[in-house]
Coordinates of C-alpha atoms and ligand atoms in Angstrom, one line a residue:
Chain A
M207 CA -10.7 -97.4 18.2
V208 CA -13.7 -97.1 15.8
A209 CA -16.2 -97.2 18.5
L210 CA -14.2 -94.7 20.4
L211 CA -14.1 -92.3 17.5
K212 CA -17.9 -92.4 17.3
E213 CA -18.2 -91.5 21.1
I214 CA -15.8 -88.7 20.6
Y215 CA -17.8 -86.9 17.8
R216 CA -21.0 -87.4 19.7
A217 CA -19.8 -86.0 22.9
E218 CA -18.4 -82.9 21.1
P219 CA -20.5 -79.8 20.9
S220 CA -22.9 -79.8 18.0
F221 CA -22.2 -78.2 14.7
D222 CA -24.8 -75.4 15.6
E223 CA -23.3 -74.8 18.9
V224 CA -19.9 -74.4 17.5
L225 CA -21.1 -72.0 14.8
A226 CA -23.0 -69.9 17.4
E227 CA -19.5 -69.0 18.8
H228 CA -18.5 -67.9 15.3
P229 CA -21.3 -65.7 13.8
R230 CA -19.1 -64.0 11.4
F231 CA -17.7 -67.4 10.1
P232 CA -19.5 -68.8 6.8
R233 CA -21.6 -71.7 7.7
L234 CA -20.8 -73.4 4.4
I235 CA -17.1 -73.3 4.9
A236 CA -17.6 -74.6 8.4
R237 CA -19.8 -77.3 6.9
K238 CA -17.0 -78.1 4.4
I239 CA -14.5 -78.5 7.3
D240 CA -16.6 -80.7 9.4
V241 CA -17.4 -83.0 6.3
Q242 CA -13.6 -83.3 5.6
R243 CA -13.0 -83.9 9.3
R244 CA -15.5 -86.7 9.6
G245 CA -15.8 -88.1 6.0
V246 CA -18.7 -89.3 4.1
H247 CA -20.6 -92.5 3.4
Y248 CA -22.7 -92.8 0.4
T249 CA -26.1 -94.6 0.7
E250 CA -27.1 -97.3 -1.5
A251 CA -29.7 -94.8 -3.2
A252 CA -26.9 -92.2 -3.6
E253 CA -24.5 -95.0 -5.2
K254 CA -27.4 -96.0 -7.4
A255 CA -27.9 -92.4 -8.7
V256 CA -24.2 -91.9 -9.6
D257 CA -23.9 -91.9 -13.4
P258 CA -20.5 -92.6 -14.5
A259 CA -21.2 -91.0 -17.7
V260 CA -21.8 -87.7 -16.0
H261 CA -20.1 -87.9 -12.5
Q262 CA -16.4 -88.1 -11.9
L263 CA -15.6 -91.3 -10.1
R264 CA -12.5 -91.6 -7.8
S265 CA -9.4 -91.3 -9.8
P266 CA -5.9 -92.0 -8.9
Y267 CA -4.6 -89.7 -6.0
I268 CA -1.3 -89.3 -4.2
F269 CA -2.6 -90.0 -0.8
G270 CA -4.9 -92.8 0.2
S271 CA -8.3 -92.6 1.7
R272 CA -9.8 -93.2 5.1
D273 CA -11.6 -96.3 4.3
G274 CA -8.4 -97.7 2.8
E275 CA -10.2 -98.9 -0.3
I276 CA -10.3 -98.1 -3.9
K277 CA -13.9 -98.3 -5.0
P278 CA -15.7 -96.5 -7.9
L279 CA -17.4 -94.0 -5.7
P280 CA -17.8 -90.3 -6.4
E281 CA -14.6 -88.3 -6.5
S282 CA -16.2 -85.7 -4.2
L283 CA -18.5 -82.8 -3.7
L284 CA -19.5 -79.5 -4.4
L285 CA -21.5 -77.0 -2.1
R286 CA -24.0 -74.6 -3.4
D287 CA -21.6 -71.5 -3.2
G288 CA -19.2 -73.2 -5.4
T289 CA -17.0 -74.6 -2.7
T290 CA -15.1 -77.8 -3.2
I291 CA -15.1 -80.5 -0.6
L292 CA -12.4 -82.9 -1.0
V293 CA -13.4 -85.8 1.1
D294 CA -13.0 -89.6 1.3
P295 CA -15.5 -92.3 1.7
T296 CA -15.5 -93.3 5.5
P297 CA -16.8 -96.4 7.3
L298 CA -20.2 -95.8 8.7
D299 CA -19.1 -96.8 12.3
Q300 CA -16.7 -93.8 12.3
N301 CA -19.8 -91.5 12.3
P302 CA -19.2 -89.7 9.0
Y303 CA -21.8 -87.5 7.2
V304 CA -24.0 -89.4 4.9
V305 CA -24.6 -88.5 1.3
D306 CA -28.1 -89.5 0.1
Y307 CA -30.2 -89.2 -2.9
R308 CA -33.6 -87.7 -2.3
D309 CA -36.3 -86.2 -4.6
G310 CA -33.8 -86.2 -7.5
R311 CA -30.9 -84.4 -5.6
F312 CA -27.9 -85.5 -3.7
V313 CA -28.1 -84.3 0.0
L314 CA -25.9 -84.3 2.8
L315 CA -27.2 -85.6 6.1
D316 CA -25.8 -85.4 9.6
D317 CA -27.5 -87.7 12.1
G318 CA -30.3 -88.3 9.5
Q319 CA -31.0 -84.7 9.2
R320 CA -30.7 -83.0 5.7
V321 CA -28.3 -80.1 6.3
E322 CA -27.1 -79.3 2.5
E323 CA -27.8 -80.0 -1.0
V324 CA -24.5 -81.1 -2.9
D325 CA -23.4 -81.7 -6.4
L326 CA -21.1 -84.5 -7.4
W327 CA -18.0 -83.3 -9.4
P328 CA -18.7 -83.4 -13.2
K329 CA -16.7 -85.9 -15.2
P330 CA -14.1 -84.2 -17.5
S331 CA -14.6 -85.4 -21.1
Y332 CA -10.9 -86.6 -21.3
Y333 CA -11.7 -89.2 -18.7
D334 CA -12.8 -91.9 -21.1
K335 CA -9.8 -91.5 -23.4
L336 CA -6.6 -93.5 -23.8
T337 CA -3.0 -92.1 -24.4
T338 CA -1.1 -93.4 -27.6
S339 CA 0.7 -95.7 -25.2
G340 CA -2.6 -97.3 -24.2
L341 CA -3.1 -95.9 -20.5
P342 CA -6.3 -94.5 -19.3
M343 CA -5.8 -90.6 -19.4
S344 CA -7.5 -90.5 -15.9
H345 CA -4.6 -92.5 -14.5
I346 CA -2.3 -89.8 -15.9
V347 CA -3.7 -86.6 -15.0
S348 CA -6.6 -86.4 -12.6
A349 CA -9.1 -83.7 -12.4
R350 CA -10.8 -81.4 -9.9
P351 CA -13.7 -79.1 -10.8
Q352 CA -11.1 -76.7 -12.1
R353 CA -7.6 -78.0 -11.7
L354 CA -5.6 -80.7 -13.5
N355 CA -3.4 -82.9 -11.1
V356 CA -0.1 -84.5 -12.3
F357 CA 1.1 -86.8 -9.5
Q358 CA 4.4 -87.6 -11.5
S359 CA 5.7 -90.1 -9.2
S360 CA 4.3 -91.4 -5.8
F361 CA 7.3 -92.6 -4.2
C362 CA 9.0 -90.5 -1.4
Y363 CA 12.7 -91.1 -0.6
F364 CA 12.1 -90.1 3.1
W365 CA 10.0 -93.3 3.4
A366 CA 12.9 -95.2 1.8
D367 CA 15.0 -94.0 4.8
K368 CA 12.0 -94.8 7.1
E369 CA 11.9 -91.2 7.9
G370 CA 8.6 -90.4 6.2
C371 CA 6.1 -87.8 7.7
Q372 CA 4.0 -89.5 10.2
F373 CA 0.6 -88.5 8.9
C374 CA 1.5 -89.5 5.3
D375 CA 0.4 -92.7 3.6
I376 CA 1.9 -92.0 0.0
V377 CA 3.9 -95.2 -0.4
T378 CA 1.3 -97.5 1.1
H379 CA -1.1 -95.9 -1.2
T380 CA 1.1 -96.1 -4.3
K381 CA 1.5 -100.0 -3.9
Q382 CA -2.2 -100.3 -3.4
Q383 CA -3.0 -98.1 -6.7
R384 CA -0.3 -100.0 -8.7
D385 CA -1.5 -103.5 -7.6
E386 CA -5.3 -102.8 -7.9
I387 CA -5.7 -100.5 -10.8
G388 CA -2.4 -100.4 -12.6
V389 CA -1.3 -96.7 -12.0
P390 CA 2.3 -96.3 -13.3
N391 CA 4.8 -95.5 -10.6
R392 CA 6.3 -92.7 -12.7
L393 CA 4.7 -90.7 -15.4
R394 CA 6.3 -90.3 -18.8
P395 CA 6.2 -86.6 -19.9
E396 CA 4.8 -87.5 -23.3
D397 CA 1.8 -89.2 -21.8
V398 CA 1.2 -86.1 -19.6
K399 CA 1.6 -83.7 -22.4
E400 CA -0.9 -85.7 -24.5
T401 CA -3.3 -86.0 -21.8
V402 CA -3.2 -82.3 -20.9
A403 CA -3.7 -81.4 -24.6
E404 CA -6.8 -83.4 -24.5
A405 CA -8.1 -82.2 -21.2
I406 CA -7.8 -78.5 -22.3
K407 CA -10.0 -79.0 -25.3
E408 CA -13.0 -78.9 -23.0
P409 CA -14.1 -75.3 -22.8
G410 CA -14.4 -73.6 -19.5
R411 CA -13.3 -76.6 -17.4
F412 CA -9.7 -76.1 -16.2
T413 CA -8.0 -73.0 -14.9
N414 CA -4.7 -74.2 -13.8
L415 CA -2.3 -77.4 -13.4
C416 CA -0.9 -78.7 -10.2
L417 CA 2.1 -80.9 -10.0
T418 CA 3.3 -82.8 -7.1
A419 CA 5.1 -86.0 -5.9
G420 CA 7.0 -87.3 -3.2
S421 CA 10.6 -86.0 -2.4
V422 CA 13.6 -87.3 -4.4
T423 CA 16.5 -86.6 -2.2
K424 CA 19.1 -87.8 -4.9
G425 CA 21.4 -85.7 -7.0
K426 CA 24.6 -83.9 -6.8
E427 CA 22.9 -81.4 -4.5
I428 CA 20.0 -82.7 -2.4
F429 CA 16.8 -82.7 -4.7
D430 CA 18.7 -82.1 -7.9
L431 CA 17.2 -85.2 -9.5
E432 CA 13.7 -84.1 -8.4
V433 CA 14.2 -80.6 -10.0
E434 CA 15.3 -82.3 -13.1
F435 CA 12.0 -84.5 -13.4
Y436 CA 10.0 -81.5 -13.1
I437 CA 11.7 -79.5 -15.6
E438 CA 11.3 -82.1 -18.1
L439 CA 7.6 -82.6 -17.3
L440 CA 6.9 -78.8 -17.2
Q441 CA 8.5 -78.3 -20.4
A442 CA 6.3 -81.1 -22.0
I443 CA 3.2 -79.7 -20.7
G444 CA 4.3 -76.2 -21.7
E445 CA 4.2 -77.2 -25.3
N446 CA 0.4 -77.2 -25.1
F447 CA 0.3 -73.3 -24.5
R448 CA 1.0 -70.5 -26.8
T449 CA 2.3 -68.4 -23.6
K450 CA 5.6 -69.3 -22.0
K451 CA 4.0 -69.0 -18.5
F452 CA 0.8 -70.9 -17.8
P453 CA -1.2 -70.9 -14.6
S454 CA 0.4 -73.5 -12.5
Q455 CA 1.6 -74.7 -9.2
L456 CA 4.5 -77.0 -8.2
I457 CA 4.1 -78.6 -4.7
A458 CA 7.6 -80.1 -4.1
S459 CA 10.6 -80.3 -1.8
A460 CA 12.5 -77.3 -0.5
F461 CA 14.6 -76.3 -3.4
N462 CA 17.8 -74.1 -3.3
E463 CA 18.0 -70.8 -5.2
K464 CA 19.7 -72.2 -8.0
Q465 CA 17.2 -75.0 -8.4
L466 CA 14.3 -72.6 -8.0
A467 CA 15.8 -70.2 -10.6
R468 CA 16.1 -73.1 -13.0
L469 CA 12.4 -74.0 -12.5
Y470 CA 11.3 -70.4 -13.0
N471 CA 13.5 -69.6 -16.0
E472 CA 13.3 -72.9 -17.9
T473 CA 9.6 -73.6 -17.5
G474 CA 6.1 -72.0 -17.5
L475 CA 5.6 -72.5 -13.9
T476 CA 4.0 -69.5 -12.1
S477 CA 3.7 -70.6 -8.4
Y478 CA 5.8 -72.7 -5.9
T479 CA 4.8 -74.3 -2.8
T480 CA 6.8 -76.5 -0.4
D481 CA 5.3 -77.8 2.6
L482 CA 6.4 -77.3 6.0
E483 CA 3.5 -79.5 7.1
V484 CA 3.6 -78.4 10.9
L485 CA 4.8 -74.8 11.9
N486 CA 6.8 -75.7 14.9
E487 CA 10.6 -76.6 14.8
E488 CA 10.4 -79.2 17.5
L489 CA 7.2 -81.0 16.1
F490 CA 8.7 -80.8 12.6
G491 CA 11.6 -82.8 13.9
W492 CA 9.1 -85.4 15.3
I493 CA 6.4 -85.4 12.6
C494 CA 8.8 -84.9 9.6
P495 CA 11.9 -86.6 10.6
G496 CA 13.4 -86.8 7.0
K497 CA 12.8 -83.2 6.2
A498 CA 14.2 -82.3 9.5
R499 CA 17.4 -84.4 9.3
Q500 CA 18.1 -83.4 5.5
V501 CA 17.1 -79.9 5.4
G502 CA 16.0 -78.6 8.7
Y503 CA 13.2 -76.4 9.9
Q504 CA 15.0 -73.3 9.6
G505 CA 16.5 -74.3 6.3
W506 CA 13.2 -75.2 5.0
K507 CA 11.7 -71.8 5.9
Q508 CA 14.7 -70.0 4.5
R509 CA 14.2 -71.8 1.2
L510 CA 10.6 -70.6 1.2
V511 CA 11.6 -67.0 1.8
N512 CA 14.3 -67.2 -0.9
A513 CA 11.7 -68.5 -3.4
V514 CA 9.8 -65.2 -3.0
D515 CA 12.7 -63.3 -4.6
I516 CA 12.2 -65.6 -7.7
F517 CA 8.4 -66.3 -8.0
G518 CA 7.3 -63.0 -6.5
R519 CA 5.1 -62.2 -3.5
G520 CA 1.7 -64.1 -3.5
N521 CA 3.1 -66.8 -5.7
V522 CA 4.9 -68.8 -3.0
G523 CA 3.2 -70.9 -0.3
T524 CA 3.6 -73.4 2.3
G525 CA 1.0 -76.1 3.1
I526 CA 0.4 -77.4 6.6
V527 CA -1.6 -80.3 7.8
G528 CA -3.8 -78.5 10.1
G529 CA -4.3 -80.1 13.5
V530 CA -1.3 -82.4 13.2
E531 CA 0.4 -80.1 15.9
T532 CA -2.0 -81.6 18.4
A533 CA -1.0 -85.3 17.6
Q534 CA 0.2 -87.0 20.7
P535 CA 2.3 -87.7 22.7
S536 CA 4.6 -84.9 21.6
G537 CA 2.2 -82.2 20.1
F538 CA 0.5 -79.4 22.0
K539 CA -1.8 -80.5 24.7
S540 CA -4.2 -77.5 24.4
E541 CA -5.8 -76.4 21.2
H542 CA -5.4 -72.8 22.3
D543 CA -1.6 -73.1 22.4
A544 CA -1.4 -75.0 19.2
L545 CA -3.3 -72.2 17.6
Q546 CA -1.2 -69.5 19.0
S547 CA 2.0 -71.1 18.0
T548 CA 0.9 -72.0 14.4
L549 CA -0.4 -68.4 13.8
A550 CA 2.6 -66.7 15.1
E551 CA 4.9 -68.7 12.7
A552 CA 2.4 -68.1 9.8
D553 CA 2.7 -64.4 10.5
W554 CA 6.5 -64.5 10.3
L555 CA 6.2 -66.2 7.1
A556 CA 3.5 -63.8 5.6
A557 CA 5.6 -60.8 6.5
R558 CA 8.3 -62.2 4.2
G559 CA 5.8 -63.0 1.3
V560 CA 4.9 -66.5 2.0
T561 CA 1.4 -67.6 2.3
T562 CA 0.3 -70.6 4.5
V563 CA -2.7 -72.7 3.7
Y564 CA -3.9 -75.8 5.7
I565 CA -5.7 -79.0 4.8
V566 CA -7.8 -80.7 7.3
W567 CA -5.7 -83.4 8.9
V568 CA -7.3 -86.9 8.5
P569 CA -5.5 -89.7 10.5
R570 CA -5.3 -92.0 7.7
P571 CA -5.2 -95.8 8.1
G572 CA -1.9 -96.1 6.0
S573 CA 0.0 -93.6 8.0
A574 CA 1.9 -93.8 11.3
F575 CA -0.6 -91.4 12.9
R576 CA -3.6 -93.9 12.0
D577 CA -4.9 -94.0 15.7
Q578 CA -4.6 -90.3 16.4
K579 CA -7.7 -87.9 16.6
A580 CA -8.0 -84.7 14.7
P581 CA -8.7 -81.5 16.7
S582 CA -12.3 -80.0 17.1
L583 CA -14.3 -78.1 14.4
D584 CA -13.8 -75.1 16.7
Y585 CA -10.1 -75.4 16.2
F586 CA -10.3 -75.6 12.4
I587 CA -12.6 -72.8 12.3
R588 CA -10.2 -70.6 14.3
L589 CA -7.2 -71.7 12.1
A590 CA -9.1 -70.9 8.9
K591 CA -9.9 -67.5 10.1
G592 CA -6.4 -66.9 11.7
L593 CA -4.5 -67.8 8.5
Q594 CA -6.9 -65.8 6.3
D595 CA -6.6 -62.7 8.6
I596 CA -2.9 -63.0 8.5
R597 CA -2.9 -63.2 4.7
A598 CA -5.3 -60.2 4.4
S599 CA -3.3 -58.2 7.0
H600 CA 0.0 -58.5 4.8
G601 CA -1.8 -57.9 1.5
L602 CA -1.0 -61.3 0.4
K603 CA -2.9 -62.9 -2.5
V604 CA -3.5 -66.7 -2.8
D605 CA -4.7 -66.8 -6.4
F606 CA -2.8 -69.9 -7.2
D607 CA -4.4 -71.8 -4.3
D608 CA -7.9 -70.5 -3.8
Y609 CA -11.3 -72.0 -3.9
R610 CA -11.3 -72.6 -7.6
R611 CA -7.6 -73.3 -8.3
C612 CA -7.2 -75.7 -5.5
G613 CA -10.5 -76.1 -3.3
N614 CA -8.8 -78.0 -0.5
H615 CA -8.1 -75.2 1.8
P616 CA -10.9 -73.7 4.2
D617 CA -8.7 -70.6 4.8
S618 CA -8.2 -69.7 1.2
D619 CA -11.9 -70.2 0.6
L620 CA -12.5 -67.2 3.0
A621 CA -10.0 -65.1 0.5
R622 CA -13.2 -64.9 -1.7
L623 CA -14.1 -61.9 0.2
Q624 CA -10.7 -60.3 0.6
Chain B
M173 CA -41.5 -68.6 -0.4
A174 CA -40.0 -67.5 -3.7
A175 CA -42.0 -64.9 -5.6
I176 CA -43.5 -65.8 -9.1
L177 CA -41.9 -64.1 -12.1
T178 CA -44.9 -63.3 -14.4
P179 CA -44.6 -63.5 -18.1
D180 CA -44.2 -59.8 -18.6
V181 CA -41.3 -59.8 -16.1
I182 CA -39.6 -62.6 -17.7
A183 CA -39.8 -60.8 -21.0
L184 CA -38.3 -57.8 -19.5
L185 CA -35.4 -60.1 -17.9
D186 CA -34.8 -61.6 -21.3
S187 CA -34.9 -58.6 -23.5
A188 CA -31.6 -57.2 -24.8
E189 CA -33.3 -53.8 -24.6
T190 CA -33.9 -53.7 -20.9
I191 CA -31.5 -51.8 -18.6
K192 CA -30.7 -54.3 -15.9
I193 CA -29.0 -53.2 -12.6
L194 CA -27.7 -55.5 -9.8
A195 CA -27.5 -54.0 -6.4
T196 CA -25.4 -55.8 -3.7
V197 CA -23.9 -54.7 -0.3
D198 CA -20.6 -55.7 1.2
A199 CA -19.7 -57.1 4.6
N200 CA -19.7 -53.5 6.0
G201 CA -23.0 -52.6 4.5
A202 CA -21.5 -50.5 1.6
P203 CA -23.7 -50.7 -1.4
D204 CA -22.5 -51.5 -5.0
A205 CA -24.8 -51.2 -8.0
V206 CA -23.6 -52.3 -11.5
E207 CA -25.2 -52.8 -14.9
K208 CA -25.5 -56.5 -15.7
P209 CA -26.6 -57.1 -19.3
S210 CA -25.9 -60.8 -18.8
L211 CA -28.8 -61.1 -16.2
H212 CA -31.6 -63.1 -17.5
H213 CA -34.5 -65.6 -16.6
G214 CA -33.1 -69.0 -15.5
G215 CA -36.0 -70.8 -17.0
D216 CA -37.2 -72.2 -13.7
G217 CA -38.4 -69.1 -12.0
T218 CA -34.9 -68.1 -10.9
I219 CA -32.7 -65.4 -12.3
H220 CA -29.2 -66.2 -13.4
V221 CA -26.3 -63.6 -13.5
L222 CA -23.2 -64.4 -15.4
E223 CA -20.1 -63.0 -13.5
F224 CA -17.1 -62.3 -15.6
L225 CA -14.7 -61.1 -12.9
E226 CA -13.8 -63.3 -10.1
T227 CA -12.8 -60.3 -7.8
S228 CA -15.6 -57.7 -8.8
A229 CA -17.5 -56.2 -6.0
A230 CA -20.5 -57.8 -7.0
N231 CA -19.1 -61.3 -7.0
R232 CA -17.6 -60.7 -3.5
N233 CA -20.8 -59.3 -2.4
L234 CA -22.9 -62.1 -3.7
T235 CA -20.5 -64.5 -2.0
H236 CA -21.0 -62.5 1.3
A237 CA -24.8 -62.9 0.7
I238 CA -24.7 -66.6 0.0
W239 CA -22.6 -67.1 3.1
F240 CA -24.8 -65.0 5.4
G241 CA -28.1 -65.0 4.3
G242 CA -28.1 -61.6 2.7
S243 CA -30.2 -60.5 -0.3
V244 CA -29.7 -58.4 -3.5
S245 CA -31.9 -56.2 -5.5
I246 CA -32.4 -56.1 -9.3
A247 CA -33.6 -53.0 -11.2
L248 CA -35.2 -53.5 -14.7
H249 CA -36.1 -50.8 -17.1
G250 CA -37.6 -52.0 -20.2
A251 CA -37.5 -50.1 -23.4
D252 CA -41.4 -49.5 -23.0
G253 CA -41.0 -47.9 -19.9
H254 CA -41.9 -50.8 -17.8
R255 CA -40.0 -50.7 -14.6
V256 CA -39.6 -53.6 -12.1
Q257 CA -37.4 -54.2 -8.9
I258 CA -36.9 -57.7 -7.8
K259 CA -35.6 -58.6 -4.4
G260 CA -34.0 -61.9 -4.1
R261 CA -31.2 -64.2 -2.6
P262 CA -28.3 -65.8 -4.2
V263 CA -28.9 -69.6 -3.8
K264 CA -26.2 -71.2 -5.9
L265 CA -23.1 -70.5 -7.9
H266 CA -22.1 -72.6 -10.7
I267 CA -18.4 -72.6 -11.5
T268 CA -18.3 -75.9 -13.2
G269 CA -20.8 -78.4 -14.9
P270 CA -23.1 -78.2 -18.0
L271 CA -24.8 -74.9 -17.1
F272 CA -21.5 -73.1 -16.5
Q273 CA -20.1 -74.7 -19.6
K274 CA -23.2 -73.7 -21.8
H275 CA -22.7 -70.0 -20.7
Y276 CA -18.9 -70.0 -21.0
V277 CA -19.1 -71.3 -24.7
R278 CA -21.9 -68.7 -25.6
A279 CA -20.1 -65.9 -23.9
R280 CA -17.0 -66.5 -25.8
E281 CA -19.0 -66.8 -28.9
T282 CA -20.9 -63.5 -28.6
L283 CA -18.2 -61.4 -26.5
G284 CA -14.9 -62.5 -27.8
D285 CA -12.0 -63.6 -25.6
V286 CA -13.6 -63.2 -22.2
D287 CA -13.4 -65.6 -19.3
L288 CA -16.3 -66.4 -17.0
A289 CA -16.0 -66.7 -13.1
G290 CA -19.4 -68.1 -12.4
V291 CA -23.1 -68.2 -13.1
W292 CA -25.1 -67.1 -9.9
V293 CA -28.5 -68.3 -9.5
I294 CA -30.9 -65.8 -7.6
E295 CA -34.2 -66.7 -6.2
P296 CA -36.8 -63.9 -6.3
D297 CA -38.4 -63.0 -3.1
E298 CA -40.4 -60.1 -4.0
V299 CA -41.3 -58.4 -7.5
I300 CA -42.3 -54.7 -7.2
D301 CA -43.9 -52.8 -10.1
E302 CA -41.9 -49.5 -10.1
R303 CA -43.9 -47.7 -12.9
F304 CA -44.5 -44.3 -11.3
E305 CA -48.2 -44.3 -11.7
K306 CA -48.2 -47.6 -9.9
V307 CA -45.8 -46.3 -7.1
R308 CA -47.9 -43.2 -6.8
A309 CA -51.1 -45.0 -6.5
R310 CA -49.7 -47.3 -3.8
E311 CA -48.4 -44.1 -1.9
D312 CA -51.6 -42.2 -2.4
A313 CA -53.8 -45.1 -0.9
A314 CA -51.4 -45.6 2.0
H315 CA -50.6 -41.9 3.0
P316 CA -53.5 -39.8 1.8
D317 CA -52.5 -37.1 4.0
F318 CA -49.0 -36.6 2.2
I319 CA -50.2 -33.8 -0.3
H320 CA -49.6 -30.2 -0.9
L321 CA -52.7 -28.3 0.0
D322 CA -52.7 -26.2 -3.3
R323 CA -53.4 -29.4 -5.0
I324 CA -56.8 -29.5 -3.4
A325 CA -57.5 -26.0 -3.3
V326 CA -60.8 -24.8 -4.9
Ligands
LIG163 S1 7.6 -85.4 2.2 FE1 6.3 -86.2 3.8 S2 4.3 -85.7 3.2 FE2 5.6 -85.6 1.5 S3 5.3 -87.4 0.3 FE3 7.3 -87.5 1.7 S4 6.6 -88.4 3.5 FE4 4.7 -87.7 2.5

């Protein structure tokens, strides 16, 4: 499989050939996409140049990485235009980009050629501290260049029913993190509150908070317990701010109107995201069997639309795993058809005030789709442009999920010019 | 090849008395000129511009320029009448890290409750002395025929 992957990338049109087809697409964003698609490998020189006092090393994350390992490597990269690249270390034989250290700088190499200069993420000052309960704060709240991530629990009840999403490795990864580095299964609100308080002492570092976890289907009504957890957590976090509302994003299950109203009224939350993962009813049924059985594609969509009435236009989004619509055997056979179908659905959602962002699909070793192949760079470029054009044409902003607040969506990177 | 900033130009860049204008263009070629008192010498031959507003025209245009190889123009007018135009390219945006944090802290100390979206680094390509006598001398040398005859009448 590994050797095959290498051949596949080499047989593709080169980066420059693909870019020549898209002269109005920013080269740096295309580079980000390609790096995310293929992963990175750090040379020995780069590893030696990493300074744990200055650079942020990998912290607990909700999903696993494509090398399937937890090693003290850099968390991720920044490009010279301020673009974040969230990317995993990847085994060399899968033909990833290489991060090297040359003439006092970190550089990105493709096939031995220097293609960009990169920065490592700076380490936030709270990372070396412990909570009063004795836990490393970096295990409680993890940082991006400008965002605090709270992964409240990394268990997903769809997995318990053997109906987890097929691209997802959340539970595999949770077990690994718990066993290897002692990350707690579930966070206590007081630890989170204390860590956030410490983090926001650093001037000019963080611009928002993002909470996410696996789905909790339990409760009187489905997801009641999940909502309860988030309310408790958001209220604890909110005690750190003098305003009732604070810039924040919750990526969670598809809640009903009563649950959403509670979240909005009882906490400082400002935006809500629930991921459809794939914008096609049939594929949703195949790829996200738990979501499909318990809520359904139409039901999930309707809950997104209902959320706009509560959180407001431009504050509600759905994430998709860009490219998973081409997974085989049931996915689209042609990239053209996959794109048409995805963009048509995104347009339907945007017309109702819901913004769609994508992440680059990486077939991870801990997921059911581990042996699949992600689509071409050309596909991801068209998807980014298509989603951003739709957003702009409906006058939708994406402030809660843009290049600074999140940094993981090539399409919302393009919103910088909107 | 980056242009060298001479000590007098650096002094102009760093003087609080200097009027500093940053001119950029958007994706459709529409120009935007804005006064940027925050513009200063970066210390290493580059120019730094503090951008306080994420969605300002200048910030969007600088992004467009770094993405598509565009350039910007900076006009400086010193208190002593010294005028310079610098043409350059944005080569980096700091949105986090020590340089960003230093400016963030200083900006809030000096300007009050402001936010900082980013610190742009501009690499100068050309420095043009815009003092009128210099411009006129250049014009006279290049186009001696451009003159009203009454000026040379006996
Ligand atoms: S809902 Fe799907 S993607 Fe999300 S954690 Fe559960 S299985 Fe993974």
